[in-house]
Amino acid sequence: MIDPRYDYKELHTNRASGILLPLFSLPSASGIGSMGAAAYQFIDFLKKARQTYWQLLPLGPTGYGNSPYSSMSSFAGNPYCIDLEQLYQTGLLTAAELHTADTVDGTGMATDGTTAAAGGCRIDYGKLYRERLELLAKAYRRFTAEARNRALLDQFITEQADWLEDYALFSAVRGRFKDIPWYQWQEDIRDRKADALSAARKDLQESFHFTVFVQYLLQAQWDMLKAYAASAGIRIIGDIPIYCAHDSADVWAHPEVFCLSSGGLLAFVGGCPPADFDIPEDEGQVWGTPVYDWAYLEKTGFEWMLKRFARQADFFDVLRLDHFRGYESFWRIPFGASARTGSWQPAGGQQLFSLLQHRLPQLRIIAEDLGYITKEVFDLRRSFGYPSMRILQQGLNPFHANEHTPHHYDAATVVYFGIHDNEPFAEWLSKRTPAERAYCCDYLNIAEHDSASPIQMQLAKAMAASCADTVIYQAQDILFLGEESRINVPGRADGNWEFMLTDEQFKQLQETGDELARITRLYGRDHKEGCKV
């Protein structure tokens, strides 16, 4: 036997893969994907396909625009994700009430017999906004009719007091003021005067406890789903936006954490500078989100930020940090001004992540380091061992290889063909010129018209063969779905976050399990033990 000291070889044994599919995109008769049967079936599929990860988008309650990246709370969950069938099974809803939530029949056909949307199901957020909370209110009244259940809610408030008290009161008061933003509320409650908070808590008890009930239900269903995933060897990747929405319980309850002016208005907002200041048409981006007061965060030991991460760690095994570069320095724009007037300001990521590793040593991080990245951002990511993100479609450029081109990857990389902001593979491919298509196929060694192997499976093989330790496929790309399956078009005002799989598409996805398993084994991505994204 050869002494291993003289036969050392370094092999990457933590290679893995997974699938990105938002919870809301699972098929569901009740109008939006939920923590119901389809979620459990998807986990079974991931296990069969020998995948390691299920990647989701943020799970917070959404407001205007329905974006999960503009949530009303960094700590709460979205009530629309609650599975109604489970409420029916436990007697909290009647069969007739359950039926009122039906929006589509799983084929893309609306329950009134009309076509719901071209190309598949679409989420009708208007219907959800008008009807879903009223339906959950019926379940609430049945649940709280029993004293032991009211005691469970009281216990839940105690366990989650750090965020739930504020969020439940925020929701109750927001309802009283017809959903106008908190900074337009009357001054005493807007500014959180003690007497006003106490009076609102007393006057709005029913609304307050209803919100507690909704979060209790959501937590219970999520805990069951996450435990089922763990038993199947599936780890769940979540996503945490760097900033909070201005109209959120986070900013209302902790205005000192953010750069605000009097009356809760914005002093500065986040965004991105122009890529080239010499091009007048390049205006950069203004996001409209409040930026953090990093000096205050540092002075307080980053306690609020650490609590935010800890809460997300309750939901997820791995966190993708949106806009990672903003933890090193961020583009701060005076409120009401253009992005061109902004300036780079230092952030406290080094101290924050040191504390985070100590507080949550088991939490794994993916750094979304796309866009304008400096050596300082690179060094921050590398110093904590966080893997980088790469978008394959951005690297398939026949004229300019870049950091997204696979021959520039290192092992500490999580590669996607595209994410929720990108075109699905089928749409992207349809827009390439003949020269670009030829380059793509040549580079990835795929044949566009191979009857023996669908092009999307050839793409999956090419991605799996890369040196990146982790590969994440989008469900739409595995199915070779087109423009109708796109999750989000940045800058588009409406029509985003609406895509749902039909029952038939979901069935077709599950039928790819054997082939994905073969690809996963072929390229050594089924080593569950020691997988360290």
Short mmCIF file of C-alpha atoms in Angstrom, two decimals:
data_model
loop_
_atom_site.label_atom_id
_atom_site.label_comp_id
_atom_site.label_asym_id
_atom_site.label_seq_id
_atom_site.Cartn_x
_atom_site.Cartn_y
_atom_site.Cartn_z
CA MET A 1 0.00 0.00 0.00
CA ILE A 2 1.33 3.45 -0.92
CA ASP A 3 1.89 5.77 2.02
CA PRO A 4 -0.73 8.56 1.48
CA ARG A 5 1.89 11.17 2.37
CA TYR A 6 3.56 10.40 -0.95
CA ASP A 7 0.38 10.06 -3.00
CA TYR A 8 -1.59 13.15 -2.04
CA LYS A 9 -4.24 14.29 -4.49
CA GLU A 10 -6.77 17.05 -3.90
CA LEU A 11 -10.22 16.10 -5.16
CA HIS A 12 -13.38 18.18 -4.95
CA THR A 13 -15.75 15.91 -3.06
CA ASN A 14 -18.33 18.58 -2.22
CA ARG A 15 -19.69 18.98 -5.74
CA ALA A 16 -23.47 19.28 -5.80
CA SER A 17 -26.41 20.60 -7.78
CA GLY A 18 -29.94 21.78 -7.23
CA ILE A 19 -32.95 23.47 -8.77
CA LEU A 20 -34.26 27.02 -8.47
CA LEU A 21 -38.06 27.10 -8.32
CA PRO A 22 -39.92 29.77 -6.32
CA LEU A 23 -42.48 28.43 -3.89
CA PHE A 24 -45.14 30.57 -5.56
CA SER A 25 -44.41 28.88 -8.92
CA LEU A 26 -45.49 25.42 -7.78
CA PRO A 27 -48.81 24.30 -9.28
CA SER A 28 -51.85 24.97 -7.12
CA ALA A 29 -55.58 25.20 -7.62
CA SER A 30 -55.75 27.99 -5.05
CA GLY A 31 -53.98 30.50 -7.24
CA ILE A 32 -50.41 30.44 -5.91
CA GLY A 33 -47.83 27.83 -5.01
CA SER A 34 -47.85 26.91 -1.33
CA MET A 35 -46.45 24.55 1.28
CA GLY A 36 -48.87 21.88 0.15
CA ALA A 37 -48.73 18.57 -1.67
CA ALA A 38 -46.82 19.92 -4.68
CA ALA A 39 -43.99 21.13 -2.42
CA TYR A 40 -43.61 17.66 -0.93
CA GLN A 41 -43.76 16.10 -4.39
CA PHE A 42 -41.05 18.49 -5.56
CA ILE A 43 -38.80 17.39 -2.70
CA ASP A 44 -39.42 13.75 -3.68
CA PHE A 45 -38.42 14.66 -7.24
CA LEU A 46 -35.23 16.36 -6.06
CA LYS A 47 -34.31 13.26 -4.11
CA LYS A 48 -34.98 11.00 -7.09
CA ALA A 49 -32.90 13.30 -9.30
CA ARG A 50 -30.05 13.08 -6.73
CA GLN A 51 -30.09 16.81 -6.18
CA THR A 52 -28.85 18.46 -3.01
CA TYR A 53 -30.53 21.87 -3.07
CA TRP A 54 -33.88 23.52 -3.55
CA GLN A 55 -33.37 27.24 -4.08
CA LEU A 56 -36.19 29.67 -3.30
CA LEU A 57 -36.74 33.41 -3.48
CA PRO A 58 -37.43 35.48 -0.31
CA LEU A 59 -40.51 34.31 1.59
CA GLY A 60 -41.56 37.60 3.18
CA PRO A 61 -45.01 39.20 2.86
CA THR A 62 -45.12 41.26 -0.32
CA GLY A 63 -46.68 44.65 -0.89
CA TYR A 64 -47.30 46.80 -3.94
CA GLY A 65 -45.69 45.23 -7.01
CA ASN A 66 -45.66 41.76 -5.41
CA SER A 67 -41.87 41.62 -5.35
CA PRO A 68 -40.38 39.25 -2.77
CA TYR A 69 -37.41 41.65 -2.74
CA SER A 70 -39.62 44.44 -1.39
CA SER A 71 -41.20 42.81 1.62
CA MET A 72 -43.15 44.35 4.48
CA SER A 73 -41.01 42.37 6.92
CA SER A 74 -37.61 40.68 6.98
CA PHE A 75 -38.86 38.36 9.70
CA ALA A 76 -42.41 37.37 8.77
CA GLY A 77 -43.60 34.94 6.10
CA ASN A 78 -46.02 35.49 3.23
CA PRO A 79 -49.61 34.48 4.15
CA TYR A 80 -50.24 33.51 0.52
CA CYS A 81 -47.82 30.57 0.99
CA ILE A 82 -50.07 28.88 3.54
CA ASP A 83 -51.54 25.66 2.16
CA LEU A 84 -55.33 25.83 2.41
CA GLU A 85 -55.83 22.10 1.92
CA GLN A 86 -54.12 21.45 5.25
CA LEU A 87 -56.52 23.89 6.90
CA TYR A 88 -59.43 21.97 5.41
CA GLN A 89 -57.99 18.66 6.62
CA THR A 90 -57.73 20.00 10.17
CA GLY A 91 -61.26 21.44 10.16
CA LEU A 92 -60.28 25.11 10.01
CA LEU A 93 -61.92 25.56 6.59
CA THR A 94 -64.97 23.95 5.04
CA ALA A 95 -64.97 22.32 1.61
CA ALA A 96 -67.07 25.19 0.25
CA GLU A 97 -64.63 27.77 1.62
CA LEU A 98 -61.70 25.87 0.16
CA HIS A 99 -63.39 25.87 -3.23
CA THR A 100 -63.79 29.66 -3.18
CA ALA A 101 -60.00 29.96 -3.29
CA ASP A 102 -59.75 28.02 -6.56
CA THR A 103 -58.39 30.24 -9.32
CA VAL A 104 -57.10 27.81 -11.95
CA ASP A 105 -57.60 24.11 -12.56
CA GLY A 106 -53.91 23.37 -13.11
CA THR A 107 -54.07 23.47 -16.91
CA GLY A 108 -53.99 27.24 -17.33
CA MET A 109 -57.80 27.35 -17.50
CA ALA A 110 -59.51 29.65 -15.01
CA THR A 111 -62.28 28.14 -12.88
CA ASP A 112 -64.81 30.30 -14.66
CA GLY A 113 -63.95 28.51 -17.91
CA THR A 114 -61.83 31.24 -19.49
CA THR A 115 -58.16 30.93 -20.33
CA ALA A 116 -56.10 32.20 -17.42
CA ALA A 117 -53.01 33.17 -19.39
CA ALA A 118 -51.13 32.33 -22.53
CA GLY A 119 -48.49 29.69 -21.92
CA GLY A 120 -49.72 28.50 -18.53
CA CYS A 121 -50.99 29.62 -15.16
CA ARG A 122 -50.50 33.13 -13.82
CA ILE A 123 -50.88 34.31 -10.26
CA ASP A 124 -53.77 36.73 -9.76
CA TYR A 125 -52.45 38.85 -6.90
CA GLY A 126 -55.50 41.07 -7.03
CA LYS A 127 -57.75 38.15 -6.15
CA LEU A 128 -55.36 37.04 -3.42
CA TYR A 129 -55.31 40.54 -1.93
CA ARG A 130 -59.09 40.80 -1.98
CA GLU A 131 -59.95 37.34 -0.69
CA ARG A 132 -57.14 35.35 0.93
CA LEU A 133 -56.94 37.10 4.29
CA GLU A 134 -60.74 36.99 4.62
CA LEU A 135 -60.57 33.24 4.14
CA LEU A 136 -57.80 32.89 6.71
CA ALA A 137 -59.88 35.00 9.10
CA LYS A 138 -62.54 32.27 9.06
CA ALA A 139 -59.89 29.73 10.01
CA TYR A 140 -58.72 32.09 12.76
CA ARG A 141 -62.16 32.31 14.35
CA ARG A 142 -62.48 28.51 14.43
CA PHE A 143 -58.96 28.08 15.80
CA THR A 144 -59.34 30.60 18.62
CA ALA A 145 -62.69 29.18 19.71
CA GLU A 146 -60.66 26.72 21.81
CA ALA A 147 -58.75 27.98 24.83
CA ARG A 148 -55.79 25.64 24.27
CA ASN A 149 -55.28 27.13 20.82
CA ARG A 150 -55.31 30.66 22.19
CA ALA A 151 -52.62 29.52 24.61
CA LEU A 152 -50.56 28.26 21.68
CA LEU A 153 -50.71 31.69 20.07
CA ASP A 154 -49.65 33.34 23.33
CA GLN A 155 -46.70 30.97 23.52
CA PHE A 156 -45.79 31.75 19.91
CA ILE A 157 -45.83 35.49 20.65
CA THR A 158 -43.46 34.90 23.57
CA GLU A 159 -41.09 32.78 21.45
CA GLN A 160 -40.99 35.28 18.57
CA ALA A 161 -41.41 38.48 20.56
CA ASP A 162 -38.32 40.16 19.07
CA TRP A 163 -40.12 40.74 15.77
CA LEU A 164 -43.69 39.48 16.02
CA GLU A 165 -45.02 42.11 18.42
CA ASP A 166 -43.93 44.91 16.10
CA TYR A 167 -45.01 43.16 12.91
CA ALA A 168 -48.48 42.24 14.23
CA LEU A 169 -49.07 45.78 15.44
CA PHE A 170 -47.74 47.20 12.16
CA SER A 171 -50.17 45.02 10.21
CA ALA A 172 -53.11 45.92 12.44
CA VAL A 173 -52.45 49.66 12.26
CA ARG A 174 -51.80 49.48 8.53
CA GLY A 175 -55.23 47.88 8.12
CA ARG A 176 -56.84 50.66 10.12
CA PHE A 177 -55.27 53.25 7.82
CA LYS A 178 -56.38 51.44 4.64
CA ASP A 179 -52.87 50.22 3.74
CA ILE A 180 -51.30 53.65 3.33
CA PRO A 181 -47.52 53.70 4.06
CA TRP A 182 -46.57 53.99 7.73
CA TYR A 183 -44.80 57.34 7.21
CA GLN A 184 -48.19 58.81 6.25
CA TRP A 185 -49.91 57.63 9.45
CA GLN A 186 -50.92 60.10 12.13
CA GLU A 187 -47.86 61.47 13.88
CA ASP A 188 -48.09 59.77 17.28
CA ILE A 189 -48.32 56.20 15.94
CA ARG A 190 -45.98 56.98 13.05
CA ASP A 191 -43.33 58.09 15.53
CA ARG A 192 -44.09 55.21 17.91
CA LYS A 193 -45.10 57.29 20.91
CA ALA A 194 -45.56 54.93 23.86
CA ASP A 195 -49.14 55.98 24.63
CA ALA A 196 -50.15 55.64 20.98
CA LEU A 197 -48.62 52.17 20.71
CA SER A 198 -50.34 51.04 23.89
CA ALA A 199 -53.71 52.38 22.74
CA ALA A 200 -53.40 50.78 19.31
CA ARG A 201 -52.42 47.45 20.85
CA LYS A 202 -55.56 47.60 23.00
CA ASP A 203 -57.96 48.84 20.30
CA LEU A 204 -56.75 46.47 17.58
CA GLN A 205 -56.47 43.24 19.57
CA GLU A 206 -58.43 41.18 17.06
CA SER A 207 -56.36 42.30 14.07
CA PHE A 208 -53.17 41.91 16.08
CA HIS A 209 -53.92 38.34 17.09
CA PHE A 210 -55.10 37.45 13.59
CA THR A 211 -51.66 38.37 12.24
CA VAL A 212 -50.07 36.28 15.00
CA PHE A 213 -52.29 33.35 13.98
CA VAL A 214 -51.30 33.66 10.32
CA GLN A 215 -47.60 33.63 11.19
CA TYR A 216 -48.16 30.71 13.57
CA LEU A 217 -49.81 28.71 10.77
CA LEU A 218 -47.07 29.61 8.34
CA GLN A 219 -44.32 28.65 10.78
CA ALA A 220 -45.95 25.31 11.57
CA GLN A 221 -46.37 24.40 7.90
CA TRP A 222 -42.85 25.53 7.05
CA ASP A 223 -41.31 23.54 9.90
CA MET A 224 -42.98 20.39 8.61
CA LEU A 225 -41.88 21.03 5.04
CA LYS A 226 -38.30 21.80 6.02
CA ALA A 227 -38.12 18.69 8.19
CA TYR A 228 -39.39 16.61 5.27
CA ALA A 229 -36.71 18.12 3.03
CA ALA A 230 -34.02 17.35 5.60
CA SER A 231 -35.18 13.74 5.87
CA ALA A 232 -34.82 13.47 2.07
CA GLY A 233 -31.31 14.93 2.16
CA ILE A 234 -32.43 18.19 0.55
CA ARG A 235 -31.07 21.50 1.81
CA ILE A 236 -33.02 24.69 1.17
CA ILE A 237 -31.33 27.81 -0.18
CA GLY A 238 -33.01 31.09 0.64
CA ASP A 239 -32.42 34.63 -0.50
CA ILE A 240 -32.05 37.73 1.66
CA PRO A 241 -32.35 41.16 0.03
CA ILE A 242 -29.68 43.55 1.21
CA TYR A 243 -32.17 46.34 1.91
CA CYS A 244 -35.63 46.59 3.44
CA ALA A 245 -38.64 48.23 1.87
CA HIS A 246 -39.32 51.73 3.16
CA ASP A 247 -42.94 50.81 3.90
CA SER A 248 -42.09 47.88 6.15
CA ALA A 249 -42.38 46.88 9.77
CA ASP A 250 -38.57 46.76 9.86
CA VAL A 251 -38.16 50.48 9.13
CA TRP A 252 -41.16 51.56 11.21
CA ALA A 253 -40.04 49.59 14.26
CA HIS A 254 -36.32 50.39 13.96
CA PRO A 255 -35.92 53.77 12.23
CA GLU A 256 -32.57 54.24 13.96
CA VAL A 257 -31.09 51.43 11.82
CA PHE A 258 -31.73 53.40 8.61
CA CYS A 259 -30.79 56.79 7.17
CA LEU A 260 -34.10 58.64 7.54
CA SER A 261 -35.07 62.27 7.84
CA SER A 262 -37.84 63.74 9.99
CA GLY A 263 -41.23 62.11 9.85
CA GLY A 264 -39.81 58.80 8.71
CA LEU A 265 -39.03 60.09 5.23
CA LEU A 266 -35.96 59.03 3.32
CA ALA A 267 -32.69 60.91 3.62
CA PHE A 268 -30.75 58.66 1.25
CA VAL A 269 -31.64 55.69 -0.94
CA GLY A 270 -29.75 52.79 -2.41
CA GLY A 271 -28.92 52.22 -6.02
CA CYS A 272 -26.13 51.76 -8.53
CA PRO A 273 -23.96 54.33 -10.29
CA PRO A 274 -23.83 54.56 -14.07
CA ALA A 275 -21.52 51.97 -15.60
CA ASP A 276 -19.94 54.82 -17.57
CA PHE A 277 -20.35 58.43 -16.43
CA ASP A 278 -19.16 59.61 -19.85
CA ILE A 279 -22.34 58.30 -21.46
CA PRO A 280 -25.13 60.83 -20.70
CA GLU A 281 -27.87 58.26 -21.32
CA ASP A 282 -26.45 55.97 -18.61
CA GLU A 283 -28.38 57.15 -15.57
CA GLY A 284 -27.56 54.30 -13.21
CA GLN A 285 -30.25 52.89 -10.92
CA VAL A 286 -32.26 54.42 -8.08
CA TRP A 287 -33.91 51.70 -5.99
CA GLY A 288 -35.83 53.89 -3.54
CA THR A 289 -34.89 51.74 -0.53
CA PRO A 290 -33.53 53.25 2.67
CA VAL A 291 -29.84 52.57 3.27
CA TYR A 292 -28.40 51.45 6.57
CA ASP A 293 -26.77 53.67 9.15
CA TRP A 294 -23.66 51.50 9.37
CA ALA A 295 -22.20 53.65 12.17
CA TYR A 296 -25.25 52.89 14.32
CA LEU A 297 -25.10 49.20 13.43
CA GLU A 298 -21.44 49.01 14.40
CA LYS A 299 -22.05 50.89 17.65
CA THR A 300 -24.76 48.38 18.61
CA GLY A 301 -22.74 45.30 17.66
CA PHE A 302 -24.86 44.76 14.54
CA GLU A 303 -27.53 43.26 16.80
CA TRP A 304 -30.51 44.06 14.58
CA MET A 305 -28.74 42.73 11.48
CA LEU A 306 -27.70 39.55 13.31
CA LYS A 307 -31.30 38.97 14.39
CA ARG A 308 -32.38 39.38 10.78
CA PHE A 309 -29.91 36.73 9.67
CA ALA A 310 -30.88 34.43 12.54
CA ARG A 311 -34.54 34.61 11.56
CA GLN A 312 -33.71 33.74 7.97
CA ALA A 313 -31.57 30.86 9.24
CA ASP A 314 -34.76 29.51 10.85
CA PHE A 315 -36.21 29.23 7.36
CA PHE A 316 -33.20 28.18 5.31
CA ASP A 317 -30.05 26.04 5.42
CA VAL A 318 -28.13 28.30 3.02
CA LEU A 319 -28.54 32.02 2.32
CA ARG A 320 -27.81 33.82 -0.93
CA LEU A 321 -26.83 37.38 -0.02
CA ASP A 322 -28.36 39.69 -2.59
CA HIS A 323 -26.07 42.58 -3.66
CA PHE A 324 -23.14 41.28 -1.63
CA ARG A 325 -20.95 44.18 -2.73
CA GLY A 326 -23.14 46.49 -0.61
CA TYR A 327 -21.71 44.90 2.54
CA GLU A 328 -18.27 46.30 1.62
CA SER A 329 -19.37 49.71 0.29
CA PHE A 330 -22.63 51.01 -1.14
CA TRP A 331 -23.82 53.68 -3.55
CA ARG A 332 -25.70 56.26 -1.45
CA ILE A 333 -28.00 58.66 -3.32
CA PRO A 334 -29.63 61.73 -1.76
CA PHE A 335 -33.39 61.25 -1.76
CA GLY A 336 -35.00 62.73 -4.85
CA ALA A 337 -31.71 63.00 -6.76
CA SER A 338 -30.38 61.02 -9.69
CA ALA A 339 -28.04 58.08 -9.29
CA ARG A 340 -25.27 60.21 -10.81
CA THR A 341 -25.21 62.39 -7.68
CA GLY A 342 -24.52 59.45 -5.38
CA SER A 343 -21.27 58.47 -3.72
CA TRP A 344 -19.58 55.34 -2.43
CA GLN A 345 -19.83 54.93 1.33
CA PRO A 346 -18.11 52.30 3.50
CA ALA A 347 -20.12 49.45 4.99
CA GLY A 348 -19.31 47.18 7.91
CA GLY A 349 -19.37 43.77 6.28
CA GLN A 350 -16.04 42.64 7.71
CA GLN A 351 -17.21 43.08 11.31
CA LEU A 352 -20.73 41.85 10.55
CA PHE A 353 -19.65 38.58 8.94
CA SER A 354 -17.11 37.91 11.70
CA LEU A 355 -19.92 38.16 14.24
CA LEU A 356 -22.24 36.15 12.00
CA GLN A 357 -19.79 33.25 11.76
CA HIS A 358 -19.56 33.21 15.55
CA ARG A 359 -23.32 33.52 16.09
CA LEU A 360 -24.45 31.12 13.33
CA PRO A 361 -21.48 28.86 12.51
CA GLN A 362 -23.62 26.32 10.61
CA LEU A 363 -25.16 28.87 8.25
CA ARG A 364 -23.78 28.65 4.72
CA ILE A 365 -23.59 31.74 2.53
CA ILE A 366 -23.59 32.36 -1.23
CA ALA A 367 -22.31 35.80 -2.22
CA GLU A 368 -24.23 37.40 -5.09
CA ASP A 369 -21.20 39.26 -6.38
CA LEU A 370 -22.52 40.27 -9.79
CA GLY A 371 -21.99 43.67 -11.38
CA TYR A 372 -19.43 46.26 -10.30
CA ILE A 373 -16.95 44.37 -8.11
CA THR A 374 -13.72 45.80 -6.73
CA LYS A 375 -10.75 44.00 -5.20
CA GLU A 376 -12.05 45.00 -1.76
CA VAL A 377 -15.34 43.18 -2.41
CA PHE A 378 -13.43 40.18 -3.76
CA ASP A 379 -11.20 40.09 -0.67
CA LEU A 380 -14.21 40.38 1.67
CA ARG A 381 -15.91 37.40 0.04
CA ARG A 382 -12.74 35.33 -0.13
CA SER A 383 -11.77 36.06 3.51
CA PHE A 384 -14.92 34.31 4.73
CA GLY A 385 -14.81 31.47 2.22
CA TYR A 386 -18.10 32.45 0.59
CA PRO A 387 -18.52 31.05 -2.92
CA SER A 388 -19.05 33.41 -5.83
CA MET A 389 -22.01 33.50 -8.25
CA ARG A 390 -21.75 33.18 -12.02
CA ILE A 391 -24.43 33.50 -14.72
CA LEU A 392 -23.59 31.28 -17.68
CA GLN A 393 -25.67 33.19 -20.26
CA GLN A 394 -23.61 36.31 -19.55
CA GLY A 395 -20.43 34.36 -20.26
CA LEU A 396 -21.43 32.94 -23.64
CA ASN A 397 -20.15 35.94 -25.53
CA PRO A 398 -18.20 35.06 -28.69
CA PHE A 399 -16.46 38.45 -28.66
CA HIS A 400 -15.55 38.90 -25.01
CA ALA A 401 -14.90 36.12 -22.53
CA ASN A 402 -15.50 37.34 -18.99
CA GLU A 403 -15.80 36.12 -15.41
CA HIS A 404 -19.03 34.29 -16.33
CA THR A 405 -17.29 32.19 -19.00
CA PRO A 406 -16.67 28.70 -17.52
CA HIS A 407 -12.94 28.56 -18.25
CA HIS A 408 -12.52 31.45 -15.80
CA TYR A 409 -14.35 29.74 -12.90
CA ASP A 410 -12.71 28.42 -9.80
CA ALA A 411 -14.19 25.69 -7.64
CA ALA A 412 -15.71 28.08 -5.10
CA THR A 413 -18.46 29.03 -7.52
CA VAL A 414 -22.22 28.59 -7.74
CA VAL A 415 -23.19 28.68 -11.40
CA TYR A 416 -26.62 29.32 -12.91
CA PHE A 417 -27.60 29.61 -16.53
CA GLY A 418 -29.81 32.45 -15.34
CA ILE A 419 -31.71 33.51 -12.25
CA HIS A 420 -35.11 35.10 -11.67
CA ASP A 421 -34.04 38.38 -13.35
CA ASN A 422 -32.75 36.68 -16.52
CA GLU A 423 -34.32 35.27 -19.64
CA PRO A 424 -35.02 31.51 -19.52
CA PHE A 425 -32.67 29.44 -21.70
CA ALA A 426 -35.22 28.91 -24.49
CA GLU A 427 -35.99 32.64 -24.76
CA TRP A 428 -32.30 33.60 -24.57
CA LEU A 429 -31.36 31.09 -27.28
CA SER A 430 -34.14 32.29 -29.60
CA LYS A 431 -32.69 35.82 -29.53
CA ARG A 432 -29.12 34.85 -30.48
CA THR A 433 -27.74 35.59 -33.92
CA PRO A 434 -26.64 32.56 -35.98
CA ALA A 435 -23.02 33.30 -35.08
CA GLU A 436 -23.84 33.54 -31.39
CA ARG A 437 -25.85 30.29 -31.45
CA ALA A 438 -22.99 28.53 -33.23
CA TYR A 439 -20.52 29.79 -30.62
CA CYS A 440 -22.78 28.74 -27.74
CA CYS A 441 -23.22 25.21 -29.10
CA ASP A 442 -19.54 24.86 -29.94
CA TYR A 443 -18.36 26.15 -26.56
CA LEU A 444 -20.76 23.96 -24.55
CA ASN A 445 -20.37 21.00 -26.93
CA ILE A 446 -24.12 20.73 -27.50
CA ALA A 447 -26.04 19.91 -30.66
CA GLU A 448 -29.10 22.06 -31.19
CA HIS A 449 -31.02 19.44 -33.18
CA ASP A 450 -30.04 16.16 -31.53
CA SER A 451 -33.16 13.97 -31.48
CA ALA A 452 -31.53 11.61 -28.98
CA SER A 453 -30.90 14.30 -26.35
CA PRO A 454 -33.02 17.42 -25.77
CA ILE A 455 -30.94 20.57 -25.87
CA GLN A 456 -31.88 21.52 -22.31
CA MET A 457 -30.43 18.24 -21.01
CA GLN A 458 -27.26 18.88 -23.00
CA LEU A 459 -27.11 22.28 -21.29
CA ALA A 460 -27.53 20.58 -17.91
CA LYS A 461 -24.63 18.24 -18.75
CA ALA A 462 -22.41 21.13 -19.79
CA MET A 463 -23.13 22.97 -16.56
CA ALA A 464 -22.67 19.84 -14.45
CA ALA A 465 -19.30 19.19 -16.11
CA SER A 466 -17.90 22.57 -15.05
CA CYS A 467 -15.35 22.93 -12.26
CA ALA A 468 -17.86 24.91 -10.16
CA ASP A 469 -18.60 23.09 -6.93
CA THR A 470 -22.31 23.93 -7.16
CA VAL A 471 -24.68 24.10 -10.13
CA ILE A 472 -28.25 25.38 -9.87
CA TYR A 473 -30.66 24.78 -12.75
CA GLN A 474 -33.86 26.76 -13.18
CA ALA A 475 -36.96 24.57 -13.46
CA GLN A 476 -38.03 26.54 -16.57
CA ASP A 477 -34.74 25.69 -18.28
CA ILE A 478 -35.06 21.98 -17.56
CA LEU A 479 -38.47 22.16 -19.27
CA PHE A 480 -37.19 24.48 -22.04
CA LEU A 481 -40.01 26.95 -21.38
CA GLY A 482 -40.01 30.30 -23.09
CA GLU A 483 -40.73 33.94 -22.39
CA GLU A 484 -44.01 33.18 -20.61
CA SER A 485 -42.06 31.47 -17.81
CA ARG A 486 -39.83 34.42 -16.98
CA ILE A 487 -40.07 35.37 -13.31
CA ASN A 488 -39.06 39.03 -13.44
CA VAL A 489 -38.13 41.70 -15.94
CA PRO A 490 -36.19 44.39 -14.02
CA GLY A 491 -37.72 47.81 -14.55
CA ARG A 492 -41.08 46.44 -15.71
CA ALA A 493 -43.91 47.82 -13.61
CA ASP A 494 -46.27 44.84 -13.69
CA GLY A 495 -46.54 41.24 -14.84
CA ASN A 496 -43.65 40.05 -12.67
CA TRP A 497 -43.56 37.26 -10.05
CA GLU A 498 -46.66 35.64 -11.60
CA PHE A 499 -45.38 32.44 -13.23
CA MET A 500 -46.84 29.13 -12.05
CA LEU A 501 -46.25 25.67 -13.43
CA THR A 502 -49.29 23.88 -14.78
CA ASP A 503 -49.99 20.36 -13.54
CA GLU A 504 -48.79 19.00 -16.88
CA GLN A 505 -45.54 20.98 -16.74
CA PHE A 506 -44.96 19.80 -13.18
CA LYS A 507 -45.49 16.21 -14.30
CA GLN A 508 -43.02 16.71 -17.17
CA LEU A 509 -40.49 18.14 -14.74
CA GLN A 510 -40.79 15.08 -12.50
CA GLU A 511 -40.27 12.84 -15.51
CA THR A 512 -36.76 14.27 -15.96
CA GLY A 513 -35.69 12.80 -12.61
CA ASP A 514 -33.90 9.74 -13.99
CA GLU A 515 -31.92 11.71 -16.56
CA LEU A 516 -30.95 14.39 -14.05
CA ALA A 517 -29.87 11.65 -11.64
CA ARG A 518 -27.68 10.15 -14.36
CA ILE A 519 -26.08 13.52 -15.09
CA THR A 520 -25.58 14.15 -11.39
CA ARG A 521 -23.82 10.82 -10.87
CA LEU A 522 -21.80 11.19 -14.07
CA TYR A 523 -20.21 14.44 -12.93
CA GLY A 524 -19.80 13.59 -9.25
CA ARG A 525 -22.45 15.91 -7.89
CA ASP A 526 -24.30 13.44 -5.66
CA HIS A 527 -21.96 13.56 -2.68
CA LYS A 528 -24.43 14.66 -0.03
CA GLU A 529 -22.01 14.41 2.87
CA GLY A 530 -19.81 17.41 3.47
CA CYS A 531 -21.49 19.56 0.86
CA LYS A 532 -20.41 23.10 1.68
CA VAL A 533 -21.90 25.71 -0.60
#
